Tab-separated table of C-alpha atoms in Angstrom:
chain	number	residue	atom	x	y	z
A	1	MET	CA	-46.271	91.698	164.090
A	2	ALA	CA	-46.696	87.944	163.540
A	3	THR	CA	-50.231	88.437	162.162
A	4	THR	CA	-49.038	91.121	159.770
A	5	PHE	CA	-46.236	88.887	158.525
A	6	ILE	CA	-48.622	85.988	157.903
A	7	LEU	CA	-50.951	88.249	155.924
A	8	MET	CA	-48.039	89.571	153.849
A	9	GLU	CA	-47.070	85.972	153.096
A	10	ARG	CA	-50.683	85.332	152.054
A	11	ILE	CA	-50.464	88.222	149.601
A	12	SER	CA	-47.058	87.068	148.329
A	13	LYS	CA	-48.398	83.658	147.352
A	14	ILE	CA	-50.712	85.337	144.841
A	15	SER	CA	-47.752	86.518	142.748
A	16	ARG	CA	-44.654	84.492	142.010
A	17	THR	CA	-43.785	84.477	138.261
A	18	ARG	CA	-41.686	86.804	136.164
A	19	LEU	CA	-40.619	87.893	132.713
A	20	PRO	CA	-37.233	89.515	132.054
A	21	PRO	CA	-37.196	93.288	131.601
A	22	ASN	CA	-37.404	94.669	128.087
A	23	PRO	CA	-34.111	96.505	127.366
A	24	SER	CA	-35.235	97.888	124.034
A	25	LYS	CA	-35.961	101.398	125.280
A	26	GLN	CA	-33.552	103.774	126.996
A	27	ASP	CA	-34.461	106.695	129.203
A	28	PHE	CA	-32.549	109.974	129.377
A	29	HIS	CA	-30.169	108.527	132.034
A	30	GLY	CA	-29.213	105.687	129.689
A	31	PHE	CA	-30.926	103.054	131.822
A	32	SER	CA	-33.284	100.436	130.493
A	33	LYS	CA	-36.854	101.686	130.612
A	34	SER	CA	-39.621	99.117	130.899
A	35	PRO	CA	-42.333	99.607	128.289
A	36	VAL	CA	-45.100	99.366	130.866
A	37	LEU	CA	-45.255	98.768	134.623
A	38	VAL	CA	-48.389	97.084	135.918
A	39	THR	CA	-49.252	96.140	139.466
A	40	ARG	CA	-52.283	95.243	141.521
A	41	LEU	CA	-53.657	97.797	143.919
A	42	ILE	CA	-55.037	96.697	147.269
A	43	HIS	CA	-57.404	98.902	149.249
A	44	TYR	CA	-56.894	99.336	152.977
A	45	HIS	CA	-60.163	97.488	153.720
A	46	SER	CA	-59.517	94.660	151.257
A	47	ILE	CA	-59.381	91.096	152.521
A	48	TYR	CA	-55.936	90.970	150.824
A	49	SER	CA	-54.641	93.906	152.862
A	50	PRO	CA	-52.300	93.352	155.830
A	51	PHE	CA	-54.459	95.942	157.618
A	52	TYR	CA	-57.632	93.908	157.117
A	53	ASN	CA	-59.498	93.199	160.342
A	54	PRO	CA	-62.379	90.723	159.977
A	55	ASN	CA	-63.853	92.019	163.229
A	56	HIS	CA	-64.298	95.557	161.902
A	57	THR	CA	-67.921	96.608	161.576
A	58	VAL	CA	-69.440	98.924	158.968
A	59	LYS	CA	-69.121	101.702	161.558
A	60	ASP	CA	-65.443	100.913	162.171
A	61	ARG	CA	-64.593	101.083	158.465
A	62	ALA	CA	-66.587	104.282	158.019
A	63	GLU	CA	-64.746	105.984	160.871
A	64	ILE	CA	-61.397	104.849	159.493
A	65	ASP	CA	-62.276	106.354	156.097
A	66	LEU	CA	-63.494	109.617	157.603
A	67	ILE	CA	-60.484	110.123	159.872
A	68	GLY	CA	-58.115	109.059	157.112
A	69	SER	CA	-59.695	111.493	154.653
A	70	ILE	CA	-59.515	114.440	157.016
A	71	SER	CA	-55.971	113.544	157.978
A	72	HIS	CA	-54.810	113.213	154.375
A	73	VAL	CA	-56.383	116.457	153.174
A	74	SER	CA	-54.965	118.117	156.297
A	75	SER	CA	-51.518	117.003	155.132
A	76	PHE	CA	-51.842	119.613	152.362
A	77	ILE	CA	-51.944	122.298	155.046
A	78	ARG	CA	-48.946	123.445	157.055
A	79	TYR	CA	-50.810	124.010	160.309
A	80	PRO	CA	-53.903	121.798	160.133
A	81	LYS	CA	-56.786	121.814	162.566
A	82	PHE	CA	-57.037	118.044	162.566
A	83	ARG	CA	-54.009	115.934	163.519
A	84	VAL	CA	-53.501	112.217	163.878
A	85	SER	CA	-50.312	110.763	165.315
A	86	PRO	CA	-49.142	108.196	164.520
A	87	SER	CA	-51.022	108.169	161.235
A	88	THR	CA	-51.930	105.340	158.884
A	89	ARG	CA	-52.488	105.884	155.197
A	90	ARG	CA	-55.860	104.414	154.247
A	91	GLY	CA	-56.231	104.398	150.478
A	92	PHE	CA	-54.792	102.081	147.852
A	93	PHE	CA	-51.483	100.248	148.090
A	94	ALA	CA	-49.234	98.941	145.292
A	95	TYR	CA	-46.996	95.878	145.255
A	96	VAL	CA	-43.310	96.698	144.820
A	97	ARG	CA	-40.487	94.246	145.493
A	98	VAL	CA	-37.201	95.720	146.593
A	99	GLY	CA	-33.542	94.779	146.305
A	100	ARG	CA	-31.547	91.676	145.560
A	101	LYS	CA	-33.860	89.446	147.585
A	102	LYS	CA	-37.035	91.023	146.190
A	103	LEU	CA	-38.572	91.862	149.547
A	104	GLU	CA	-42.244	92.548	148.917
A	105	GLN	CA	-43.482	95.919	150.122
A	106	LEU	CA	-47.000	97.281	149.981
A	107	LEU	CA	-46.542	100.988	149.256
A	108	PHE	CA	-49.253	103.613	149.635
A	109	MET	CA	-50.113	105.098	146.215
A	110	ASP	CA	-49.913	108.885	146.526
A	111	THR	CA	-50.488	111.318	143.671
A	112	GLY	CA	-49.772	114.192	146.085
A	113	SER	CA	-46.059	113.436	146.609
A	114	SER	CA	-43.157	112.278	144.450
A	115	LEU	CA	-40.463	110.301	146.266
A	116	LEU	CA	-40.755	106.520	146.440
A	117	TRP	CA	-39.577	105.487	149.909
A	118	PHE	CA	-39.779	102.453	152.141
A	119	ASN	CA	-38.681	101.612	155.669
A	120	CYS	CA	-35.160	100.363	156.276
A	121	LEU	CA	-33.332	98.669	159.140
A	122	PRO	CA	-32.367	99.815	161.656
A	123	CYS	CA	-35.695	101.561	162.218
A	124	ARG	CA	-36.608	103.473	165.363
A	125	LEU	CA	-40.385	103.125	165.364
A	126	ASP	CA	-43.093	100.460	165.382
A	127	ILE	CA	-43.939	99.962	161.712
A	128	PRO	CA	-45.373	97.115	159.624
A	129	GLU	CA	-43.152	94.199	158.708
A	130	PRO	CA	-41.332	93.148	156.612
A	131	ILE	CA	-38.637	95.844	156.849
A	132	PHE	CA	-35.963	96.161	154.176
A	133	ASP	CA	-32.349	95.553	155.239
A	134	PRO	CA	-29.879	97.408	152.959
A	135	LYS	CA	-26.987	95.277	154.234
A	136	VAL	CA	-28.305	92.124	152.548
A	137	SER	CA	-28.937	93.734	149.152
A	138	SER	CA	-26.022	93.822	146.697
A	139	THR	CA	-27.968	96.217	144.458
A	140	TYR	CA	-28.345	98.878	147.181
A	141	LYS	CA	-26.058	101.891	146.916
A	142	ALA	CA	-26.299	104.999	149.094
A	143	GLU	CA	-26.307	108.303	147.231
A	144	ASP	CA	-23.011	110.168	147.607
A	145	CYS	CA	-23.400	113.832	148.514
A	146	ASN	CA	-20.633	114.864	146.131
A	147	LEU	CA	-22.025	112.941	143.179
A	148	SER	CA	-25.799	112.941	143.496
A	149	ASP	CA	-27.909	115.535	141.702
A	150	TYR	CA	-30.694	114.774	144.169
A	151	CYS	CA	-28.507	115.756	147.101
A	152	GLY	CA	-27.974	119.053	145.310
A	153	GLY	CA	-31.625	119.879	145.905
A	154	ILE	CA	-33.051	119.501	142.397
A	155	ASP	CA	-36.361	118.468	143.990
A	156	SER	CA	-37.748	121.153	146.267
A	157	THR	CA	-40.493	118.925	147.695
A	158	PHE	CA	-38.180	117.578	150.410
A	159	GLY	CA	-35.049	118.630	152.253
A	160	VAL	CA	-31.576	117.136	151.755
A	161	SER	CA	-28.307	117.338	153.653
A	162	CYS	CA	-24.977	115.523	153.986
A	163	ASP	CA	-24.299	113.348	157.007
A	164	ARG	CA	-20.934	112.592	158.582
A	165	ARG	CA	-20.399	109.633	156.239
A	166	ASN	CA	-21.086	111.831	153.213
A	167	ARG	CA	-24.389	110.103	152.524
A	168	CYS	CA	-27.356	112.072	151.225
A	169	ALA	CA	-29.941	112.410	153.995
A	170	TYR	CA	-33.517	113.368	153.141
A	171	SER	CA	-36.406	114.724	155.183
A	172	ILE	CA	-40.016	114.903	153.969
A	173	HIS	CA	-42.668	116.734	155.968
A	174	TYR	CA	-46.179	116.179	154.648
A	175	GLY	CA	-47.836	118.888	156.725
A	176	ASN	CA	-50.043	116.977	159.153
A	177	ASN	CA	-47.274	116.081	161.625
A	178	GLU	CA	-46.372	113.372	159.108
A	179	TYR	CA	-42.765	112.840	158.131
A	180	SER	CA	-40.257	110.417	156.667
A	181	MET	CA	-36.514	110.741	157.264
A	182	GLY	CA	-33.594	108.649	156.100
A	183	HIS	CA	-31.107	108.415	153.252
A	184	LEU	CA	-31.375	108.514	149.483
A	185	ALA	CA	-30.044	105.494	147.635
A	186	THR	CA	-30.301	103.678	144.328
A	187	GLU	CA	-31.945	100.272	144.344
A	188	THR	CA	-33.526	97.737	142.021
A	189	LEU	CA	-37.310	97.468	142.073
A	190	VAL	CA	-39.514	94.708	140.731
A	191	ILE	CA	-42.939	95.990	139.790
A	192	GLY	CA	-45.674	93.684	138.624
A	193	SER	CA	-48.962	92.014	139.353
A	194	THR	CA	-47.888	88.495	138.617
A	195	SER	CA	-51.163	86.855	139.612
A	196	LYS	CA	-52.183	84.740	136.619
A	197	GLN	CA	-55.784	85.605	137.412
A	198	LEU	CA	-55.014	89.223	136.578
A	199	PHE	CA	-52.237	89.679	134.055
A	200	GLY	CA	-50.710	86.328	133.314
A	201	LYS	CA	-46.925	86.345	133.605
A	202	HIS	CA	-45.803	89.944	133.684
A	203	GLU	CA	-43.422	91.874	135.865
A	204	GLU	CA	-40.683	94.382	135.185
A	205	VAL	CA	-37.288	94.917	136.797
A	206	VAL	CA	-36.380	98.598	137.123
A	207	GLU	CA	-32.749	99.203	138.046
A	208	HIS	CA	-30.914	102.152	139.613
A	209	VAL	CA	-33.994	103.931	140.923
A	210	VAL	CA	-33.337	106.717	143.420
A	211	VAL	CA	-35.418	105.888	146.491
A	212	GLY	CA	-35.750	106.960	150.090
A	213	CYS	CA	-34.514	104.485	152.697
A	214	ALA	CA	-36.465	105.645	155.768
A	215	LYS	CA	-34.956	105.236	159.225
A	216	THR	CA	-37.786	106.994	161.028
A	217	THR	CA	-41.338	107.932	160.087
A	218	SER	CA	-44.629	108.923	161.690
A	219	ILE	CA	-46.680	106.997	159.122
A	220	TYR	CA	-47.679	103.408	159.857
A	221	THR	CA	-47.018	101.900	156.449
A	222	ASN	CA	-44.303	100.027	154.521
A	223	GLY	CA	-43.679	103.200	152.542
A	224	ILE	CA	-45.088	105.498	149.868
A	225	LEU	CA	-45.090	105.288	146.085
A	226	GLY	CA	-45.120	108.930	145.036
A	227	LEU	CA	-46.676	109.593	141.626
A	228	GLY	CA	-46.060	113.336	141.561
A	229	ASN	CA	-44.374	115.138	138.686
A	230	THR	CA	-41.105	116.319	140.277
A	231	PRO	CA	-37.527	115.108	139.568
A	232	SER	CA	-37.416	112.518	142.368
A	233	SER	CA	-40.457	110.557	141.204
A	234	LEU	CA	-40.204	107.222	139.434
A	235	LEU	CA	-42.106	108.844	136.557
A	236	LYS	CA	-39.494	111.557	136.021
A	237	GLN	CA	-36.501	109.307	136.650
A	238	ARG	CA	-37.622	107.020	133.845
A	239	SER	CA	-39.086	109.774	131.648
A	240	TYR	CA	-42.593	108.368	131.782
A	241	SER	CA	-45.178	110.821	130.581
A	242	LYS	CA	-48.267	108.781	131.460
A	243	PHE	CA	-49.693	106.736	134.268
A	244	SER	CA	-53.163	105.479	135.045
A	245	TYR	CA	-55.115	103.435	137.517
A	246	CYS	CA	-58.419	101.620	137.527
A	247	LEU	CA	-60.450	101.524	140.736
A	248	GLY	CA	-63.353	99.227	141.379
A	249	TYR	CA	-65.942	99.791	144.099
A	250	TYR	CA	-63.927	99.077	147.226
A	251	ASP	CA	-66.960	98.405	149.432
A	252	ASP	CA	-66.567	95.002	147.766
A	253	ARG	CA	-63.631	93.990	149.930
A	254	SER	CA	-62.789	90.906	147.851
A	255	TYR	CA	-62.582	92.775	144.522
A	256	PRO	CA	-59.194	91.775	142.992
A	257	TYR	CA	-58.842	93.979	139.901
A	258	HIS	CA	-57.789	97.447	141.139
A	259	THR	CA	-54.794	98.249	138.938
A	260	LEU	CA	-51.936	100.731	138.516
A	261	ILE	CA	-50.278	101.197	135.111
A	262	ILE	CA	-47.161	103.314	134.554
A	263	GLY	CA	-45.965	103.754	130.980
A	264	ASP	CA	-46.193	105.825	127.856
A	265	GLN	CA	-48.540	103.219	126.378
A	266	ALA	CA	-51.178	104.088	128.967
A	267	LYS	CA	-54.440	104.429	127.094
A	268	GLN	CA	-55.454	107.950	126.094
A	269	LEU	CA	-59.148	108.389	126.788
A	270	PRO	CA	-61.477	110.694	124.842
A	271	ASN	CA	-63.183	112.115	127.949
A	272	GLY	CA	-60.364	114.403	129.081
A	273	THR	CA	-59.866	117.770	130.759
A	274	PRO	CA	-56.786	120.026	131.006
A	275	MET	CA	-54.615	119.374	134.041
A	276	ILE	CA	-52.464	121.839	135.964
A	277	VAL	CA	-49.503	120.437	137.892
A	278	GLN	CA	-48.213	122.472	140.819
A	279	GLY	CA	-46.990	119.981	143.368
A	280	LYS	CA	-50.359	118.242	143.032
A	281	TYR	CA	-52.673	117.532	140.113
A	282	TYR	CA	-55.442	120.117	139.606
A	283	ILE	CA	-58.448	120.143	137.279
A	284	ASN	CA	-61.126	122.800	136.750
A	285	LEU	CA	-64.718	121.990	137.708
A	286	VAL	CA	-67.276	123.888	135.622
A	287	SER	CA	-70.686	122.661	136.794
A	288	ILE	CA	-72.603	120.081	138.835
A	289	ARG	CA	-75.902	118.589	137.716
A	290	ILE	CA	-78.047	116.390	139.978
A	291	GLY	CA	-80.424	114.554	137.687
A	292	ASN	CA	-81.941	117.321	135.551
A	293	SER	CA	-81.143	120.105	138.020
A	294	LEU	CA	-78.120	122.302	137.295
A	295	LEU	CA	-76.677	123.775	140.490
A	296	ASP	CA	-75.959	127.489	140.660
A	297	ILE	CA	-72.261	127.191	141.437
A	298	ASP	CA	-69.521	129.687	140.615
A	299	PRO	CA	-67.005	127.950	138.305
A	300	MET	CA	-64.364	130.588	139.117
A	301	ILE	CA	-64.082	129.127	142.633
A	302	PHE	CA	-62.984	125.844	141.060
A	303	LYS	CA	-60.645	127.319	138.434
A	304	ARG	CA	-56.933	126.931	139.103
A	305	ASN	CA	-54.900	130.144	138.914
A	306	PRO	CA	-51.261	129.062	138.430
A	307	ASP	CA	-49.996	132.589	139.153
A	308	THR	CA	-51.600	132.889	142.595
A	309	TYR	CA	-51.500	129.149	143.366
A	310	SER	CA	-55.199	129.212	144.197
A	311	GLY	CA	-58.364	127.443	143.099
A	312	GLY	CA	-58.716	124.236	141.170
A	313	MET	CA	-59.824	120.783	142.303
A	314	ILE	CA	-57.089	118.471	143.564
A	315	VAL	CA	-57.243	114.909	142.238
A	316	ASP	CA	-56.333	112.897	145.317
A	317	SER	CA	-55.615	109.177	145.597
A	318	GLY	CA	-55.422	109.218	149.403
A	319	SER	CA	-58.752	110.604	150.590
A	320	SER	CA	-61.963	108.590	150.468
A	321	TYR	CA	-64.125	111.706	150.916
A	322	SER	CA	-64.309	114.589	148.437
A	323	VAL	CA	-64.174	118.227	149.526
A	324	LEU	CA	-65.983	121.330	148.256
A	325	PRO	CA	-65.654	124.995	149.287
A	326	GLN	CA	-68.170	125.933	151.977
A	327	VAL	CA	-70.607	127.945	149.846
A	328	GLU	CA	-70.642	125.452	146.992
A	329	TYR	CA	-70.888	122.534	149.397
A	330	ALA	CA	-74.062	124.086	150.869
A	331	LYS	CA	-75.598	124.271	147.378
A	332	PHE	CA	-74.599	120.699	146.622
A	333	GLU	CA	-76.015	119.421	149.918
A	334	ALA	CA	-79.252	121.354	149.329
A	335	GLY	CA	-79.558	119.755	145.888
A	336	ILE	CA	-79.106	116.284	147.372
A	337	LYS	CA	-81.696	116.962	150.087
A	338	ASN	CA	-84.128	118.262	147.498
A	339	VAL	CA	-83.927	115.013	145.534
A	340	ILE	CA	-84.390	112.810	148.604
A	341	GLY	CA	-87.119	115.033	150.032
A	342	SER	CA	-89.213	113.431	152.754
A	343	SER	CA	-88.875	109.910	151.425
A	344	LEU	CA	-86.203	109.141	154.022
A	345	ILE	CA	-85.731	110.117	157.662
A	346	ARG	CA	-82.669	112.221	158.325
A	347	SER	CA	-80.200	111.319	161.080
A	348	TYR	CA	-78.492	114.197	162.916
A	349	ALA	CA	-76.229	112.063	165.090
A	350	ASN	CA	-73.164	112.095	162.845
A	351	MET	CA	-70.986	115.106	163.550
A	352	VAL	CA	-67.331	115.800	162.861
A	353	GLN	CA	-65.797	118.888	164.421
A	354	ASN	CA	-68.511	121.561	163.957
A	355	HIS	CA	-70.057	119.961	160.900
A	356	THR	CA	-73.277	117.945	161.012
A	357	LYS	CA	-72.988	115.415	158.208
A	358	LEU	CA	-75.891	114.897	155.832
A	359	CYS	CA	-77.072	111.423	156.842
A	360	TYR	CA	-80.217	109.312	156.548
A	361	PHE	CA	-81.522	106.161	158.152
A	362	GLY	CA	-81.505	103.161	155.853
A	363	ASP	CA	-79.353	101.151	153.450
A	364	MET	CA	-78.002	103.299	150.638
A	365	TYR	CA	-77.951	100.404	148.169
A	366	ILE	CA	-81.663	99.809	148.750
A	367	ASN	CA	-83.023	103.271	149.567
A	368	LEU	CA	-81.025	105.109	146.882
A	369	ALA	CA	-81.433	102.549	144.109
A	370	LYS	CA	-83.362	105.135	142.041
A	371	PHE	CA	-81.167	108.105	142.931
A	372	PRO	CA	-80.460	110.113	139.747
A	373	THR	CA	-77.049	110.253	138.124
A	374	VAL	CA	-74.927	113.188	139.264
A	375	GLN	CA	-72.704	114.805	136.629
A	376	PHE	CA	-69.551	116.733	137.414
A	377	GLN	CA	-68.589	118.665	134.298
A	378	PHE	CA	-64.956	119.666	133.988
A	379	GLU	CA	-63.281	121.964	131.507
A	380	ASN	CA	-63.355	120.715	127.910
A	381	ASP	CA	-66.858	119.210	128.437
A	382	ALA	CA	-65.444	116.204	130.308
A	383	LEU	CA	-68.345	114.607	132.224
A	384	LEU	CA	-67.766	112.477	135.308
A	385	LYS	CA	-71.033	110.600	135.918
A	386	VAL	CA	-71.458	108.991	139.330
A	387	ASP	CA	-74.169	107.175	141.253
A	388	GLU	CA	-75.015	106.637	144.917
A	389	ARG	CA	-72.012	104.331	145.449
A	390	SER	CA	-69.647	107.238	144.857
A	391	LEU	CA	-71.718	109.962	146.508
A	392	PHE	CA	-72.622	108.274	149.785
A	393	THR	CA	-71.068	105.921	152.293
A	394	GLN	CA	-72.736	103.528	154.704
A	395	VAL	CA	-71.666	104.559	158.237
A	396	THR	CA	-73.590	101.953	160.251
A	397	ASP	CA	-75.813	99.041	159.315
A	398	GLY	CA	-78.771	101.430	159.472
A	399	GLU	CA	-77.375	104.826	158.400
A	400	PHE	CA	-75.607	106.321	155.395
A	401	CYS	CA	-74.028	109.752	154.829
A	402	LEU	CA	-72.943	112.035	152.019
A	403	ALA	CA	-69.233	111.366	151.314
A	404	PHE	CA	-68.353	115.070	150.948
A	405	LEU	CA	-66.968	117.608	153.413
A	406	PRO	CA	-67.052	121.443	153.496
A	407	SER	CA	-63.479	122.753	153.339
A	408	GLU	CA	-63.500	125.879	155.494
A	409	THR	CA	-65.224	124.204	158.449
A	410	MET	CA	-62.953	121.199	158.343
A	411	PHE	CA	-59.605	122.728	157.415
A	412	ASN	CA	-58.845	125.937	159.320
A	413	GLY	CA	-60.736	128.178	156.919
A	414	TYR	CA	-58.777	126.943	153.896
A	415	ASN	CA	-60.682	126.921	150.611
A	416	TYR	CA	-60.029	123.482	149.144
A	417	SER	CA	-61.626	121.318	146.468
A	418	VAL	CA	-60.672	117.648	146.393
A	419	LEU	CA	-61.800	114.821	144.124
A	420	GLY	CA	-61.476	111.818	146.454
A	421	ILE	CA	-61.102	108.179	145.521
A	422	ARG	CA	-64.744	107.297	146.242
A	423	MET	CA	-65.692	109.628	143.386
A	424	GLN	CA	-63.118	107.908	141.149
A	425	GLN	CA	-64.498	104.400	141.760
A	426	GLY	CA	-65.695	102.434	138.784
A	427	HIS	CA	-63.400	104.362	136.448
A	428	TYR	CA	-60.175	104.026	134.546
A	429	ILE	CA	-58.253	107.231	135.384
A	430	SER	CA	-55.451	108.493	133.128
A	431	TYR	CA	-52.807	111.183	133.666
A	432	ASP	CA	-50.992	112.432	130.547
A	433	LEU	CA	-48.081	114.594	131.718
A	434	GLY	CA	-46.964	115.349	128.176
A	435	LYS	CA	-50.266	116.797	127.024
A	436	MET	CA	-51.237	117.837	130.567
A	437	MET	CA	-54.578	116.046	130.319
A	438	PHE	CA	-56.566	114.190	132.959
A	439	SER	CA	-59.099	111.736	131.566
A	440	PHE	CA	-61.491	109.088	132.816
A	441	GLN	CA	-63.804	106.380	131.562
A	442	GLN	CA	-66.302	104.132	133.322
A	443	MET	CA	-64.888	100.634	133.376
A	444	ASP	CA	-64.931	97.387	135.289
A	445	CYS	CA	-61.240	96.960	136.044
A	446	HIS	CA	-61.098	93.319	134.948
A	447	GLU	CA	-61.245	94.735	131.401
A	448	VAL	CA	-57.791	96.245	131.931
A	449	ASP	CA	-56.367	92.719	131.634
A	450	GLY	CA	-57.048	92.584	127.896
A	451	TYR	CA	-55.744	96.119	127.396
A	452	VAL	CA	-52.416	95.310	129.064
A	453	HIS	CA	-51.931	92.193	126.970
A	454	ASP	CA	-52.661	94.193	123.825
A	455	GLU	CA	-50.001	96.745	124.692
A	456	LEU	CA	-47.204	94.373	125.682
């Protein structure tokens, strides 16, 4: 606990300036709506992360990413094959300060859920410090069952009930034995990356946000920042129609520019594809091209059918690995093997469940330096172009593997397609909930600094 607290203090020292909130805009509740919310994102493996372990080897980090990916995708499934308890979220985390005393919390960024929640005292489990104490915050107010719309069940993504003190209790079950339980409340949040190196002096105070105050959870984290599109999300509460994030290559553990932007000024990119929102964010994959070779995939497998709730590729911020349906995965793997040919020696030692991962001996940055660009074409001719850094992951000092998994083998026969965060690296990613468009653009995230200043 002491080590975690010291590391959190180390992070806190990076950001300690503020600007007052801009009250010029009003949301549909009548509250002040900040024009744009910007905060740094920290990856689980980053040297700035409270989870950072300098003794972890390449193999350790690779296993953490693999287990975390399988666990997170399994959380989409009610009765998953793969279970981890207690679990730790292993993607990107956002800085959010909470309450009157602005207690800094590092919340897991999750596009697959909506409620923003954090741990509260008294808490029944071993969880990361610091833990928020509602009793010392004058801006904390528990939601009253008789007065709260949220306690009336307007958001079907979690359960609500009234306790003996007439407070609104919530219960979220994520599917993979993961849960968060506590009370709903309104609280003041301070959101901002105030490091001068990143965004100069900029932070925003957001008042009267309905949040979850967790008293028990199975997830080893400060909490979760849900970016889903249901009534409980920060996006909906403040009528934001856009959010975006920029992810650098997180194998560089000292990279400081990963960024989350929430606001209607979020840049609209030209390379966009229609998005379907049904609990999660879905896009339609049309084709895959490895160099000059077009794979013979069936685009109907990747097309979302909103009537049957089937198909489509989930855009996921919590899984490092991407997932393809079994048949299409086999074609993709065959295409990769065809390009590599006999130039590298294959390793068969890396297995997960009944799946032998596609792995080779060597250093992917050296041995795959001339690997051709792979293009994932989505509906509306939106091309996501990626290189070896997004396709593969180094699993030991002398081996690397394809960072994709076949869905049916891994997930109880379920047919899933998932665009993981490794595939989103090196891009500015934009979600437009008004136009229902998902767009992306290759970018070094330090360039976002100038964009934010232009918009403020």
